[in-house]
Amino acid sequence: MSAGQNIVVLTGAGMSAESGVPTFRGVDGLWEGHRIEEVASPEGFARDPELVHHFYNLRRAALNTVEPNAGHLALVKLEREWRGKFLLVTQNVDDLHERAGSEKLIHMHGELRKARCECCGAVLSWTQELSSGTRCRACGEIGGLRPHIVWFGEFPFEMETIMSALEGADVFLCIGTSGVVYPAAGFAQQVASHSNCRLIEINIERTEISRHFHEHIVGPVSAELPKLVERLLSA
Ligand code: BJW
């Protein structure tokens, strides 16, 4: 199937669940009693910056304890062996795709291991804790650094590149996302409406967007994605 065909892969929290990164809307979907919308918004950060920094500090530190799973590795194989254009778009802010070896990758919701300075705009690699008292390495200002994360109400990164890849996609593969957060939740419908693109979803359950897919594979990514990649590469 891969000769001259373009593939876009979208991943969500279910991609990293088996690596030990909690999803947002599962049974473990609350964080210390807070919904994600309360901590992942500019309003939440303005209201209580230390709470929001604490949330991201814990999650950044937790990245040290997790590893890519068989699903991440399968996508690396797909990228290397696919003969058409390939783009991996992740909503995840962990770095498991790049640690597995993925290269053509867009983090549309940002990255936990980066900080951004609201004073000078610098985007800095960041593996330590952040607080309202942290000094920016680029401009020296204190208090301007925030997680380099797309919060509710903010514009996701690299949307032009993503939209153009979706327009030219022959295969759209959607993995481990509940399909409730836009604009990513709209990608499947968008692709289905304007092309002959084949749409495939992998999830442990049906989602809000399953009806748009030609094929809905039920099961965990670590088991189902390696099988699907073999099938796509041999078609
Ligand atoms: C497995 C598995 C296994 C488990 N194997 N599967 C009203 C209507 C429509 C839209 C809006 C509205 N009001 C506001 C909006 C817009 C808003 C939005 O969508 N809100 C909804 C809640 C309604 N969106 C925004 O504000 C976005 N910006 C925006 O829209 O700008 C304007 C714009 C318009 C047009 C074009 C472009 C821009 C920004 C959204 C920012 C999202 N940020 C977060 C948090 C930051 C990151 C962080 O802190 O980590 O991103 S929210 C959170 O949800 C996170 C995720 O990336 C995102 C998606 O979640 P995901 O990945 O789907 O996770 P879950 O937990 O929901 O699902 C996991 C799935 O995995 C489940 O289905 C499981 O079954 C499955 N699973 N284990 C396979 N082993």
PDB file of C-alpha atoms and ligand atoms in Angstrom:
ATOM      1  CA  MET A   1       0.000   0.000   0.000  1.00  0.00           C
ATOM      2  CA  SER A   2       2.903   2.373   0.642  1.00  0.00           C
ATOM      3  CA  ALA A   3       4.217   3.104  -2.878  1.00  0.00           C
ATOM      4  CA  GLY A   4       3.465   6.776  -3.523  1.00  0.00           C
ATOM      5  CA  GLN A   5       0.785   6.858  -0.847  1.00  0.00           C
ATOM      6  CA  ASN A   6       0.762   9.486   1.891  1.00  0.00           C
ATOM      7  CA  ILE A   7       0.027   8.554   5.470  1.00  0.00           C
ATOM      8  CA  VAL A   8      -0.808  10.760   8.442  1.00  0.00           C
ATOM      9  CA  VAL A   9      -0.801   9.207  11.910  1.00  0.00           C
ATOM     10  CA  LEU A  10      -2.495  10.913  14.871  1.00  0.00           C
ATOM     11  CA  THR A  11      -1.731   9.680  18.376  1.00  0.00           C
ATOM     12  CA  GLY A  12      -3.323  10.440  21.745  1.00  0.00           C
ATOM     13  CA  ALA A  13      -2.850   9.488  25.359  1.00  0.00           C
ATOM     14  CA  GLY A  14      -3.757   5.815  24.741  1.00  0.00           C
ATOM     15  CA  MET A  15      -0.496   5.530  22.771  1.00  0.00           C
ATOM     16  CA  SER A  16       1.539   5.988  25.945  1.00  0.00           C
ATOM     17  CA  ALA A  17      -0.859   4.358  28.428  1.00  0.00           C
ATOM     18  CA  GLU A  18       0.927   1.007  28.359  1.00  0.00           C
ATOM     19  CA  SER A  19       4.226   2.801  28.995  1.00  0.00           C
ATOM     20  CA  GLY A  20       2.731   4.009  32.284  1.00  0.00           C
ATOM     21  CA  VAL A  21       1.689   7.562  31.329  1.00  0.00           C
ATOM     22  CA  PRO A  22      -1.879   8.121  32.612  1.00  0.00           C
ATOM     23  CA  THR A  23      -4.610   9.099  30.120  1.00  0.00           C
ATOM     24  CA  PHE A  24      -6.775  12.178  30.700  1.00  0.00           C
ATOM     25  CA  ARG A  25     -10.306  10.862  30.652  1.00  0.00           C
ATOM     26  CA  GLY A  26     -10.025   7.314  31.975  1.00  0.00           C
ATOM     27  CA  VAL A  27     -10.605   6.152  35.539  1.00  0.00           C
ATOM     28  CA  ASP A  28      -7.359   7.904  36.447  1.00  0.00           C
ATOM     29  CA  GLY A  29      -8.584  11.044  34.684  1.00  0.00           C
ATOM     30  CA  LEU A  30      -8.590  13.371  37.678  1.00  0.00           C
ATOM     31  CA  TRP A  31      -5.433  14.885  39.100  1.00  0.00           C
ATOM     32  CA  GLU A  32      -5.606  15.542  42.861  1.00  0.00           C
ATOM     33  CA  GLY A  33      -9.319  16.238  42.413  1.00  0.00           C
ATOM     34  CA  HIS A  34      -8.829  18.665  39.504  1.00  0.00           C
ATOM     35  CA  ARG A  35     -10.175  18.150  35.994  1.00  0.00           C
ATOM     36  CA  ILE A  36      -7.636  18.653  33.204  1.00  0.00           C
ATOM     37  CA  GLU A  37      -9.546  21.750  32.037  1.00  0.00           C
ATOM     38  CA  GLU A  38      -8.855  23.426  35.423  1.00  0.00           C
ATOM     39  CA  VAL A  39      -5.093  23.043  35.278  1.00  0.00           C
ATOM     40  CA  ALA A  40      -4.504  23.107  31.528  1.00  0.00           C
ATOM     41  CA  SER A  41      -5.823  26.591  30.757  1.00  0.00           C
ATOM     42  CA  PRO A  42      -4.402  30.130  30.745  1.00  0.00           C
ATOM     43  CA  GLU A  43      -7.112  31.047  33.289  1.00  0.00           C
ATOM     44  CA  GLY A  44      -6.039  28.190  35.583  1.00  0.00           C
ATOM     45  CA  PHE A  45      -2.402  29.300  35.335  1.00  0.00           C
ATOM     46  CA  ALA A  46      -3.303  32.945  36.073  1.00  0.00           C
ATOM     47  CA  ARG A  47      -5.435  31.831  39.061  1.00  0.00           C
ATOM     48  CA  ASP A  48      -2.884  29.502  40.636  1.00  0.00           C
ATOM     49  CA  PRO A  49       0.479  29.315  38.834  1.00  0.00           C
ATOM     50  CA  GLU A  50       2.120  27.196  41.540  1.00  0.00           C
ATOM     51  CA  LEU A  51      -0.610  24.534  41.280  1.00  0.00           C
ATOM     52  CA  VAL A  52      -0.176  24.391  37.501  1.00  0.00           C
ATOM     53  CA  HIS A  53       3.644  24.312  37.769  1.00  0.00           C
ATOM     54  CA  HIS A  54       3.325  21.496  40.339  1.00  0.00           C
ATOM     55  CA  PHE A  55       1.077  19.510  37.954  1.00  0.00           C
ATOM     56  CA  TYR A  56       3.608  19.783  35.132  1.00  0.00           C
ATOM     57  CA  ASN A  57       6.655  19.307  37.395  1.00  0.00           C
ATOM     58  CA  LEU A  58       5.261  15.947  38.542  1.00  0.00           C
ATOM     59  CA  ARG A  59       4.494  14.852  34.992  1.00  0.00           C
ATOM     60  CA  ARG A  60       7.886  16.034  33.694  1.00  0.00           C
ATOM     61  CA  ALA A  61       9.645  14.088  36.454  1.00  0.00           C
ATOM     62  CA  ALA A  62       7.514  11.007  35.736  1.00  0.00           C
ATOM     63  CA  LEU A  63       8.948  10.887  32.204  1.00  0.00           C
ATOM     64  CA  ASN A  64      12.180   9.635  33.768  1.00  0.00           C
ATOM     65  CA  THR A  65      10.420   6.439  34.814  1.00  0.00           C
ATOM     66  CA  VAL A  66       8.739   5.434  31.524  1.00  0.00           C
ATOM     67  CA  GLU A  67       9.911   3.877  28.255  1.00  0.00           C
ATOM     68  CA  PRO A  68       8.449   3.624  24.734  1.00  0.00           C
ATOM     69  CA  ASN A  69       6.247   0.558  24.163  1.00  0.00           C
ATOM     70  CA  ALA A  70       5.880  -1.784  21.193  1.00  0.00           C
ATOM     71  CA  GLY A  71       3.393   0.617  19.606  1.00  0.00           C
ATOM     72  CA  HIS A  72       5.904   3.486  19.546  1.00  0.00           C
ATOM     73  CA  LEU A  73       8.491   1.167  17.993  1.00  0.00           C
ATOM     74  CA  ALA A  74       6.021  -0.036  15.360  1.00  0.00           C
ATOM     75  CA  LEU A  75       5.482   3.574  14.216  1.00  0.00           C
ATOM     76  CA  VAL A  76       9.247   4.009  13.798  1.00  0.00           C
ATOM     77  CA  LYS A  77       9.289   0.950  11.529  1.00  0.00           C
ATOM     78  CA  LEU A  78       6.326   2.362   9.573  1.00  0.00           C
ATOM     79  CA  GLU A  79       8.094   5.723   9.120  1.00  0.00           C
ATOM     80  CA  ARG A  80      11.338   4.075   7.948  1.00  0.00           C
ATOM     81  CA  GLU A  81       9.766   1.570   5.561  1.00  0.00           C
ATOM     82  CA  TRP A  82       6.786   3.510   4.192  1.00  0.00           C
ATOM     83  CA  ARG A  83       7.547   4.547   0.620  1.00  0.00           C
ATOM     84  CA  GLY A  84       5.228   7.578   0.399  1.00  0.00           C
ATOM     85  CA  LYS A  85       5.099  10.671   2.588  1.00  0.00           C
ATOM     86  CA  PHE A  86       4.773  10.056   6.314  1.00  0.00           C
ATOM     87  CA  LEU A  87       3.780  12.446   9.109  1.00  0.00           C
ATOM     88  CA  LEU A  88       3.225  11.606  12.766  1.00  0.00           C
ATOM     89  CA  VAL A  89       1.118  14.141  14.654  1.00  0.00           C
ATOM     90  CA  THR A  90       0.901  13.583  18.384  1.00  0.00           C
ATOM     91  CA  GLN A  91      -1.316  15.254  20.951  1.00  0.00           C
ATOM     92  CA  ASN A  92       0.964  13.806  23.604  1.00  0.00           C
ATOM     93  CA  VAL A  93       3.380  16.032  25.469  1.00  0.00           C
ATOM     94  CA  ASP A  94       5.652  13.154  26.525  1.00  0.00           C
ATOM     95  CA  ASP A  95       8.781  12.412  24.470  1.00  0.00           C
ATOM     96  CA  LEU A  96       8.230   8.685  23.927  1.00  0.00           C
ATOM     97  CA  HIS A  97       7.864   8.949  20.135  1.00  0.00           C
ATOM     98  CA  GLU A  98      11.235  10.649  19.715  1.00  0.00           C
ATOM     99  CA  ARG A  99      12.899   8.366  22.245  1.00  0.00           C
ATOM    100  CA  ALA A 100      11.640   5.403  20.194  1.00  0.00           C
ATOM    101  CA  GLY A 101      13.222   6.975  17.079  1.00  0.00           C
ATOM    102  CA  SER A 102      10.364   8.821  15.303  1.00  0.00           C
ATOM    103  CA  GLU A 103      11.638  11.776  13.264  1.00  0.00           C
ATOM    104  CA  LYS A 104       8.837  13.235  11.144  1.00  0.00           C
ATOM    105  CA  LEU A 105       6.894  14.264  14.227  1.00  0.00           C
ATOM    106  CA  ILE A 106       4.768  17.228  15.285  1.00  0.00           C
ATOM    107  CA  HIS A 107       3.822  17.802  18.933  1.00  0.00           C
ATOM    108  CA  MET A 108       0.626  19.750  18.302  1.00  0.00           C
ATOM    109  CA  HIS A 109      -0.078  20.226  22.055  1.00  0.00           C
ATOM    110  CA  GLY A 110       3.516  21.054  23.018  1.00  0.00           C
ATOM    111  CA  GLU A 111       6.205  19.261  24.976  1.00  0.00           C
ATOM    112  CA  LEU A 112       6.681  18.609  28.692  1.00  0.00           C
ATOM    113  CA  ARG A 113      10.447  18.858  28.398  1.00  0.00           C
ATOM    114  CA  LYS A 114      10.326  22.419  27.090  1.00  0.00           C
ATOM    115  CA  ALA A 115       9.580  25.763  28.765  1.00  0.00           C
ATOM    116  CA  ARG A 116       8.623  29.026  27.106  1.00  0.00           C
ATOM    117  CA  CYS A 117       9.375  32.530  28.349  1.00  0.00           C
ATOM    118  CA  GLU A 118       6.426  34.903  28.132  1.00  0.00           C
ATOM    119  CA  CYS A 119       8.844  37.843  28.451  1.00  0.00           C
ATOM    120  CA  CYS A 120      11.217  37.095  25.553  1.00  0.00           C
ATOM    121  CA  GLY A 121       9.446  34.245  23.697  1.00  0.00           C
ATOM    122  CA  ALA A 122      12.407  31.844  23.970  1.00  0.00           C
ATOM    123  CA  VAL A 123      11.564  28.136  23.896  1.00  0.00           C
ATOM    124  CA  LEU A 124      14.052  26.281  26.083  1.00  0.00           C
ATOM    125  CA  SER A 125      14.797  22.627  26.643  1.00  0.00           C
ATOM    126  CA  TRP A 126      13.733  22.011  30.286  1.00  0.00           C
ATOM    127  CA  THR A 127      14.076  18.886  32.417  1.00  0.00           C
ATOM    128  CA  GLN A 128      14.060  20.453  35.892  1.00  0.00           C
ATOM    129  CA  GLU A 129      11.251  21.883  38.026  1.00  0.00           C
ATOM    130  CA  LEU A 130       9.625  25.202  37.085  1.00  0.00           C
ATOM    131  CA  SER A 131       8.104  27.751  39.474  1.00  0.00           C
ATOM    132  CA  SER A 132       7.049  31.390  39.476  1.00  0.00           C
ATOM    133  CA  GLY A 133      10.531  32.157  40.801  1.00  0.00           C
ATOM    134  CA  THR A 134      12.471  30.485  37.975  1.00  0.00           C
ATOM    135  CA  ARG A 135      14.795  32.749  35.959  1.00  0.00           C
ATOM    136  CA  CYS A 136      14.766  32.552  32.144  1.00  0.00           C
ATOM    137  CA  ARG A 137      18.135  31.384  30.796  1.00  0.00           C
ATOM    138  CA  ALA A 138      17.650  33.540  27.674  1.00  0.00           C
ATOM    139  CA  CYS A 139      16.589  36.973  28.994  1.00  0.00           C
ATOM    140  CA  GLY A 140      17.237  36.701  32.742  1.00  0.00           C
ATOM    141  CA  GLU A 141      13.672  37.690  33.741  1.00  0.00           C
ATOM    142  CA  ILE A 142      12.085  35.951  36.722  1.00  0.00           C
ATOM    143  CA  GLY A 143       8.481  34.700  36.578  1.00  0.00           C
ATOM    144  CA  GLY A 144       7.955  34.602  32.814  1.00  0.00           C
ATOM    145  CA  LEU A 145       8.517  30.904  32.234  1.00  0.00           C
ATOM    146  CA  ARG A 146       5.604  28.549  31.619  1.00  0.00           C
ATOM    147  CA  PRO A 147       5.342  24.965  30.374  1.00  0.00           C
ATOM    148  CA  HIS A 148       5.553  24.815  26.546  1.00  0.00           C
ATOM    149  CA  ILE A 149       2.101  23.255  26.422  1.00  0.00           C
ATOM    150  CA  VAL A 150      -1.022  24.146  24.434  1.00  0.00           C
ATOM    151  CA  TRP A 151      -3.755  24.838  26.942  1.00  0.00           C
ATOM    152  CA  PHE A 152      -7.509  25.054  26.301  1.00  0.00           C
ATOM    153  CA  GLY A 153      -8.304  28.161  24.294  1.00  0.00           C
ATOM    154  CA  GLU A 154      -4.787  28.320  22.815  1.00  0.00           C
ATOM    155  CA  PHE A 155      -3.844  27.575  19.227  1.00  0.00           C
ATOM    156  CA  PRO A 156      -2.169  24.183  18.643  1.00  0.00           C
ATOM    157  CA  PHE A 157       1.279  24.181  17.014  1.00  0.00           C
ATOM    158  CA  GLU A 158       2.048  23.691  13.299  1.00  0.00           C
ATOM    159  CA  MET A 159      -1.584  23.585  12.202  1.00  0.00           C
ATOM    160  CA  GLU A 160      -0.765  24.683   8.637  1.00  0.00           C
ATOM    161  CA  THR A 161       1.606  21.771   8.104  1.00  0.00           C
ATOM    162  CA  ILE A 162      -0.899  19.370   9.660  1.00  0.00           C
ATOM    163  CA  MET A 163      -3.811  20.622   7.528  1.00  0.00           C
ATOM    164  CA  SER A 164      -1.790  20.378   4.355  1.00  0.00           C
ATOM    165  CA  ALA A 165      -0.681  16.807   5.194  1.00  0.00           C
ATOM    166  CA  LEU A 166      -4.297  15.841   5.936  1.00  0.00           C
ATOM    167  CA  GLU A 167      -5.422  17.249   2.599  1.00  0.00           C
ATOM    168  CA  GLY A 168      -2.975  14.997   0.776  1.00  0.00           C
ATOM    169  CA  ALA A 169      -3.446  11.909   2.930  1.00  0.00           C
ATOM    170  CA  ASP A 170      -4.273   8.529   1.386  1.00  0.00           C
ATOM    171  CA  VAL A 171      -4.262   6.798   4.769  1.00  0.00           C
ATOM    172  CA  PHE A 172      -5.225   8.357   8.112  1.00  0.00           C
ATOM    173  CA  LEU A 173      -4.381   6.300  11.143  1.00  0.00           C
ATOM    174  CA  CYS A 174      -5.780   7.453  14.492  1.00  0.00           C
ATOM    175  CA  ILE A 175      -4.464   5.819  17.646  1.00  0.00           C
ATOM    176  CA  GLY A 176      -5.516   6.003  21.293  1.00  0.00           C
ATOM    177  CA  THR A 177      -7.456   9.245  21.370  1.00  0.00           C
ATOM    178  CA  SER A 178     -10.954   9.773  22.752  1.00  0.00           C
ATOM    179  CA  GLY A 179     -11.785  12.248  19.968  1.00  0.00           C
ATOM    180  CA  VAL A 180     -13.252  14.898  22.238  1.00  0.00           C
ATOM    181  CA  VAL A 181     -10.612  17.631  22.044  1.00  0.00           C
ATOM    182  CA  TYR A 182     -10.615  19.864  18.954  1.00  0.00           C
ATOM    183  CA  PRO A 183      -9.144  20.553  16.481  1.00  0.00           C
ATOM    184  CA  ALA A 184      -7.626  17.014  16.518  1.00  0.00           C
ATOM    185  CA  ALA A 185     -11.077  15.488  17.101  1.00  0.00           C
ATOM    186  CA  GLY A 186     -12.153  16.950  13.749  1.00  0.00           C
ATOM    187  CA  PHE A 187      -9.331  15.519  11.634  1.00  0.00           C
ATOM    188  CA  ALA A 188     -11.110  12.243  10.772  1.00  0.00           C
ATOM    189  CA  GLN A 189     -14.292  13.940   9.593  1.00  0.00           C
ATOM    190  CA  GLN A 190     -12.234  16.461   7.665  1.00  0.00           C
ATOM    191  CA  VAL A 191     -10.218  13.795   5.839  1.00  0.00           C
ATOM    192  CA  ALA A 192     -13.321  11.646   5.213  1.00  0.00           C
ATOM    193  CA  SER A 193     -15.183  14.525   3.609  1.00  0.00           C
ATOM    194  CA  HIS A 194     -12.626  15.572   1.012  1.00  0.00           C
ATOM    195  CA  SER A 195     -10.808  12.507  -0.274  1.00  0.00           C
ATOM    196  CA  ASN A 196     -10.649   8.789  -0.903  1.00  0.00           C
ATOM    197  CA  CYS A 197      -8.466   8.456   2.138  1.00  0.00           C
ATOM    198  CA  ARG A 198      -8.636   5.166   4.062  1.00  0.00           C
ATOM    199  CA  LEU A 199      -9.348   5.834   7.743  1.00  0.00           C
ATOM    200  CA  ILE A 200      -8.225   3.362  10.414  1.00  0.00           C
ATOM    201  CA  GLU A 201      -8.667   3.727  14.166  1.00  0.00           C
ATOM    202  CA  ILE A 202      -7.066   1.741  16.991  1.00  0.00           C
ATOM    203  CA  ASN A 203      -8.544   2.065  20.470  1.00  0.00           C
ATOM    204  CA  ILE A 204      -9.510  -0.187  23.343  1.00  0.00           C
ATOM    205  CA  GLU A 205     -13.086   1.031  22.918  1.00  0.00           C
ATOM    206  CA  ARG A 206     -15.343   2.873  20.476  1.00  0.00           C
ATOM    207  CA  THR A 207     -14.898   6.631  20.561  1.00  0.00           C
ATOM    208  CA  GLU A 208     -16.832   9.796  19.752  1.00  0.00           C
ATOM    209  CA  ILE A 209     -15.322   9.705  16.256  1.00  0.00           C
ATOM    210  CA  SER A 210     -15.345   5.960  15.434  1.00  0.00           C
ATOM    211  CA  ARG A 211     -18.229   6.359  12.980  1.00  0.00           C
ATOM    212  CA  HIS A 212     -15.938   8.222  10.542  1.00  0.00           C
ATOM    213  CA  PHE A 213     -13.498   5.292  10.155  1.00  0.00           C
ATOM    214  CA  HIS A 214     -13.558   2.507   7.594  1.00  0.00           C
ATOM    215  CA  GLU A 215     -11.826   0.216  10.042  1.00  0.00           C
ATOM    216  CA  HIS A 216     -12.019   0.298  13.840  1.00  0.00           C
ATOM    217  CA  ILE A 217      -9.499  -2.015  15.498  1.00  0.00           C
ATOM    218  CA  VAL A 218     -10.369  -2.771  19.110  1.00  0.00           C
ATOM    219  CA  GLY A 219      -7.425  -3.537  21.362  1.00  0.00           C
ATOM    220  CA  PRO A 220      -4.319  -2.126  23.029  1.00  0.00           C
ATOM    221  CA  VAL A 221      -1.788  -0.367  20.795  1.00  0.00           C
ATOM    222  CA  SER A 222       1.134  -2.513  21.919  1.00  0.00           C
ATOM    223  CA  ALA A 223      -0.593  -5.593  20.468  1.00  0.00           C
ATOM    224  CA  GLU A 224      -2.607  -4.135  17.570  1.00  0.00           C
ATOM    225  CA  LEU A 225      -0.275  -1.514  16.084  1.00  0.00           C
ATOM    226  CA  PRO A 226       2.658  -3.856  15.268  1.00  0.00           C
ATOM    227  CA  LYS A 227       0.193  -6.152  13.434  1.00  0.00           C
ATOM    228  CA  LEU A 228      -1.349  -3.242  11.537  1.00  0.00           C
ATOM    229  CA  VAL A 229       2.064  -1.884  10.535  1.00  0.00           C
ATOM    230  CA  GLU A 230       3.068  -5.276   9.111  1.00  0.00           C
ATOM    231  CA  ARG A 231      -0.203  -5.360   7.167  1.00  0.00           C
ATOM    232  CA  LEU A 232       0.215  -1.801   5.802  1.00  0.00           C
ATOM    233  CA  LEU A 233       3.814  -2.439   4.769  1.00  0.00           C
ATOM    234  CA  SER A 234       3.038  -5.693   3.004  1.00  0.00           C
ATOM    235  CA  ALA A 235      -0.119  -4.519   1.179  1.00  0.00           C
TER     236      ALA A 235
HETATM  237  C1  BJW B   1      -6.038   3.140  24.486  1.00  0.00           C
HETATM  238  C2  BJW B   1      -5.207   2.468  25.360  1.00  0.00           C
HETATM  239  C3  BJW B   1      -4.399   1.507  24.794  1.00  0.00           C
HETATM  240  C4  BJW B   1      -6.270   3.850  26.534  1.00  0.00           C
HETATM  241  N1  BJW B   1      -4.453   1.276  23.497  1.00  0.00           N
HETATM  242  N2  BJW B   1      -6.090   2.892  23.201  1.00  0.00           N
HETATM  243  C5  BJW B   1     -16.928  23.301  22.364  1.00  0.00           C
HETATM  244  C6  BJW B   1     -17.058  22.490  21.254  1.00  0.00           C
HETATM  245  C7  BJW B   1     -15.957  22.166  20.451  1.00  0.00           C
HETATM  246  C8  BJW B   1     -14.686  22.660  20.761  1.00  0.00           C
HETATM  247  C9  BJW B   1     -14.565  23.474  21.861  1.00  0.00           C
HETATM  248  C10 BJW B   1     -15.663  23.785  22.655  1.00  0.00           C
HETATM  249  N3  BJW B   1     -15.248  24.592  23.658  1.00  0.00           N
HETATM  250  C11 BJW B   1     -13.909  24.778  23.530  1.00  0.00           C
HETATM  251  C12 BJW B   1     -13.493  24.098  22.430  1.00  0.00           C
HETATM  252  C13 BJW B   1     -12.086  23.998  21.930  1.00  0.00           C
HETATM  253  C14 BJW B   1     -11.232  23.130  22.844  1.00  0.00           C
HETATM  254  C15 BJW B   1     -11.895  21.760  22.991  1.00  0.00           C
HETATM  255  O1  BJW B   1     -11.793  20.922  22.119  1.00  0.00           O
HETATM  256  N4  BJW B   1     -12.561  21.504  24.111  1.00  0.00           N
HETATM  257  C16 BJW B   1     -13.267  20.228  24.289  1.00  0.00           C
HETATM  258  C17 BJW B   1     -13.004  19.672  25.680  1.00  0.00           C
HETATM  259  C18 BJW B   1     -14.722  20.461  23.991  1.00  0.00           C
HETATM  260  N5  BJW B   1      -9.946  23.004  22.219  1.00  0.00           N
HETATM  261  C19 BJW B   1      -8.988  23.903  22.392  1.00  0.00           C
HETATM  262  O2  BJW B   1      -9.141  24.865  23.143  1.00  0.00           O
HETATM  263  C20 BJW B   1      -7.737  23.751  21.571  1.00  0.00           C
HETATM  264  N6  BJW B   1      -7.468  24.950  20.854  1.00  0.00           N
HETATM  265  C21 BJW B   1      -8.322  25.404  19.901  1.00  0.00           C
HETATM  266  O3  BJW B   1      -9.347  24.838  19.617  1.00  0.00           O
HETATM  267  O4  BJW B   1      -7.886  26.556  19.290  1.00  0.00           O
HETATM  268  C22 BJW B   1      -8.724  27.118  18.272  1.00  0.00           C
HETATM  269  C23 BJW B   1      -8.561  26.424  16.959  1.00  0.00           C
HETATM  270  C24 BJW B   1      -9.639  26.287  16.109  1.00  0.00           C
HETATM  271  C25 BJW B   1      -9.486  25.644  14.877  1.00  0.00           C
HETATM  272  C26 BJW B   1      -8.254  25.178  14.495  1.00  0.00           C
HETATM  273  C27 BJW B   1      -7.190  25.328  15.333  1.00  0.00           C
HETATM  274  C28 BJW B   1      -7.351  25.930  16.571  1.00  0.00           C
HETATM  275  C29 BJW B   1      -6.545  23.448  22.455  1.00  0.00           C
HETATM  276  C30 BJW B   1      -6.657  22.093  23.061  1.00  0.00           C
HETATM  277  C31 BJW B   1      -5.531  21.877  24.050  1.00  0.00           C
HETATM  278  C32 BJW B   1      -5.605  20.499  24.678  1.00  0.00           C
HETATM  279  N7  BJW B   1      -4.703  20.398  25.731  1.00  0.00           N
HETATM  280  C33 BJW B   1      -4.624  19.171  26.502  1.00  0.00           C
HETATM  281  C34 BJW B   1      -3.812  19.402  27.788  1.00  0.00           C
HETATM  282  C35 BJW B   1      -2.461  19.903  27.510  1.00  0.00           C
HETATM  283  C36 BJW B   1      -1.468  18.814  27.477  1.00  0.00           C
HETATM  284  C37 BJW B   1      -1.148  18.277  28.840  1.00  0.00           C
HETATM  285  O5  BJW B   1      -1.252  18.963  29.843  1.00  0.00           O
HETATM  286  O6  BJW B   1      -0.776  17.109  28.851  1.00  0.00           O
HETATM  287  O7  BJW B   1      -4.104  18.113  25.691  1.00  0.00           O
HETATM  288  S1  BJW B   1      -6.219  18.539  27.007  1.00  0.00           S
HETATM  289  C38 BJW B   1      -5.800  16.866  26.889  1.00  0.00           C
HETATM  290  O8  BJW B   1      -6.719  16.284  25.932  1.00  0.00           O
HETATM  291  C39 BJW B   1      -4.403  16.824  26.264  1.00  0.00           C
HETATM  292  C40 BJW B   1      -4.592  15.771  25.193  1.00  0.00           C
HETATM  293  O9  BJW B   1      -3.618  15.941  24.190  1.00  0.00           O
HETATM  294  C41 BJW B   1      -6.009  16.011  24.726  1.00  0.00           C
HETATM  295  C42 BJW B   1      -6.609  14.839  24.037  1.00  0.00           C
HETATM  296  O10 BJW B   1      -6.762  13.766  24.905  1.00  0.00           O
HETATM  297  P1  BJW B   1      -6.542  12.280  24.369  1.00  0.00           P
HETATM  298  O11 BJW B   1      -5.171  12.112  23.895  1.00  0.00           O
HETATM  299  O12 BJW B   1      -7.625  11.936  23.433  1.00  0.00           O
HETATM  300  O13 BJW B   1      -6.661  11.458  25.749  1.00  0.00           O
HETATM  301  P2  BJW B   1      -7.951  10.842  26.475  1.00  0.00           P
HETATM  302  O14 BJW B   1      -7.554  10.509  27.854  1.00  0.00           O
HETATM  303  O15 BJW B   1      -9.130  11.708  26.298  1.00  0.00           O
HETATM  304  O16 BJW B   1      -8.246   9.502  25.660  1.00  0.00           O
HETATM  305  C43 BJW B   1      -7.370   8.409  25.690  1.00  0.00           C
HETATM  306  C44 BJW B   1      -7.890   7.367  24.723  1.00  0.00           C
HETATM  307  O17 BJW B   1      -6.984   6.297  24.674  1.00  0.00           O
HETATM  308  C45 BJW B   1      -9.243   6.777  25.128  1.00  0.00           C
HETATM  309  O18 BJW B   1     -10.105   6.754  24.014  1.00  0.00           O
HETATM  310  C46 BJW B   1      -8.909   5.336  25.557  1.00  0.00           C
HETATM  311  O19 BJW B   1      -9.961   4.414  25.267  1.00  0.00           O
HETATM  312  C47 BJW B   1      -7.688   5.075  24.726  1.00  0.00           C
HETATM  313  N8  BJW B   1      -6.774   4.109  25.285  1.00  0.00           N
HETATM  314  N9  BJW B   1      -5.438   3.004  26.667  1.00  0.00           N
HETATM  315  C48 BJW B   1      -5.356   2.017  22.747  1.00  0.00           C
HETATM  316  N10 BJW B   1      -3.558   0.792  25.588  1.00  0.00           N
END
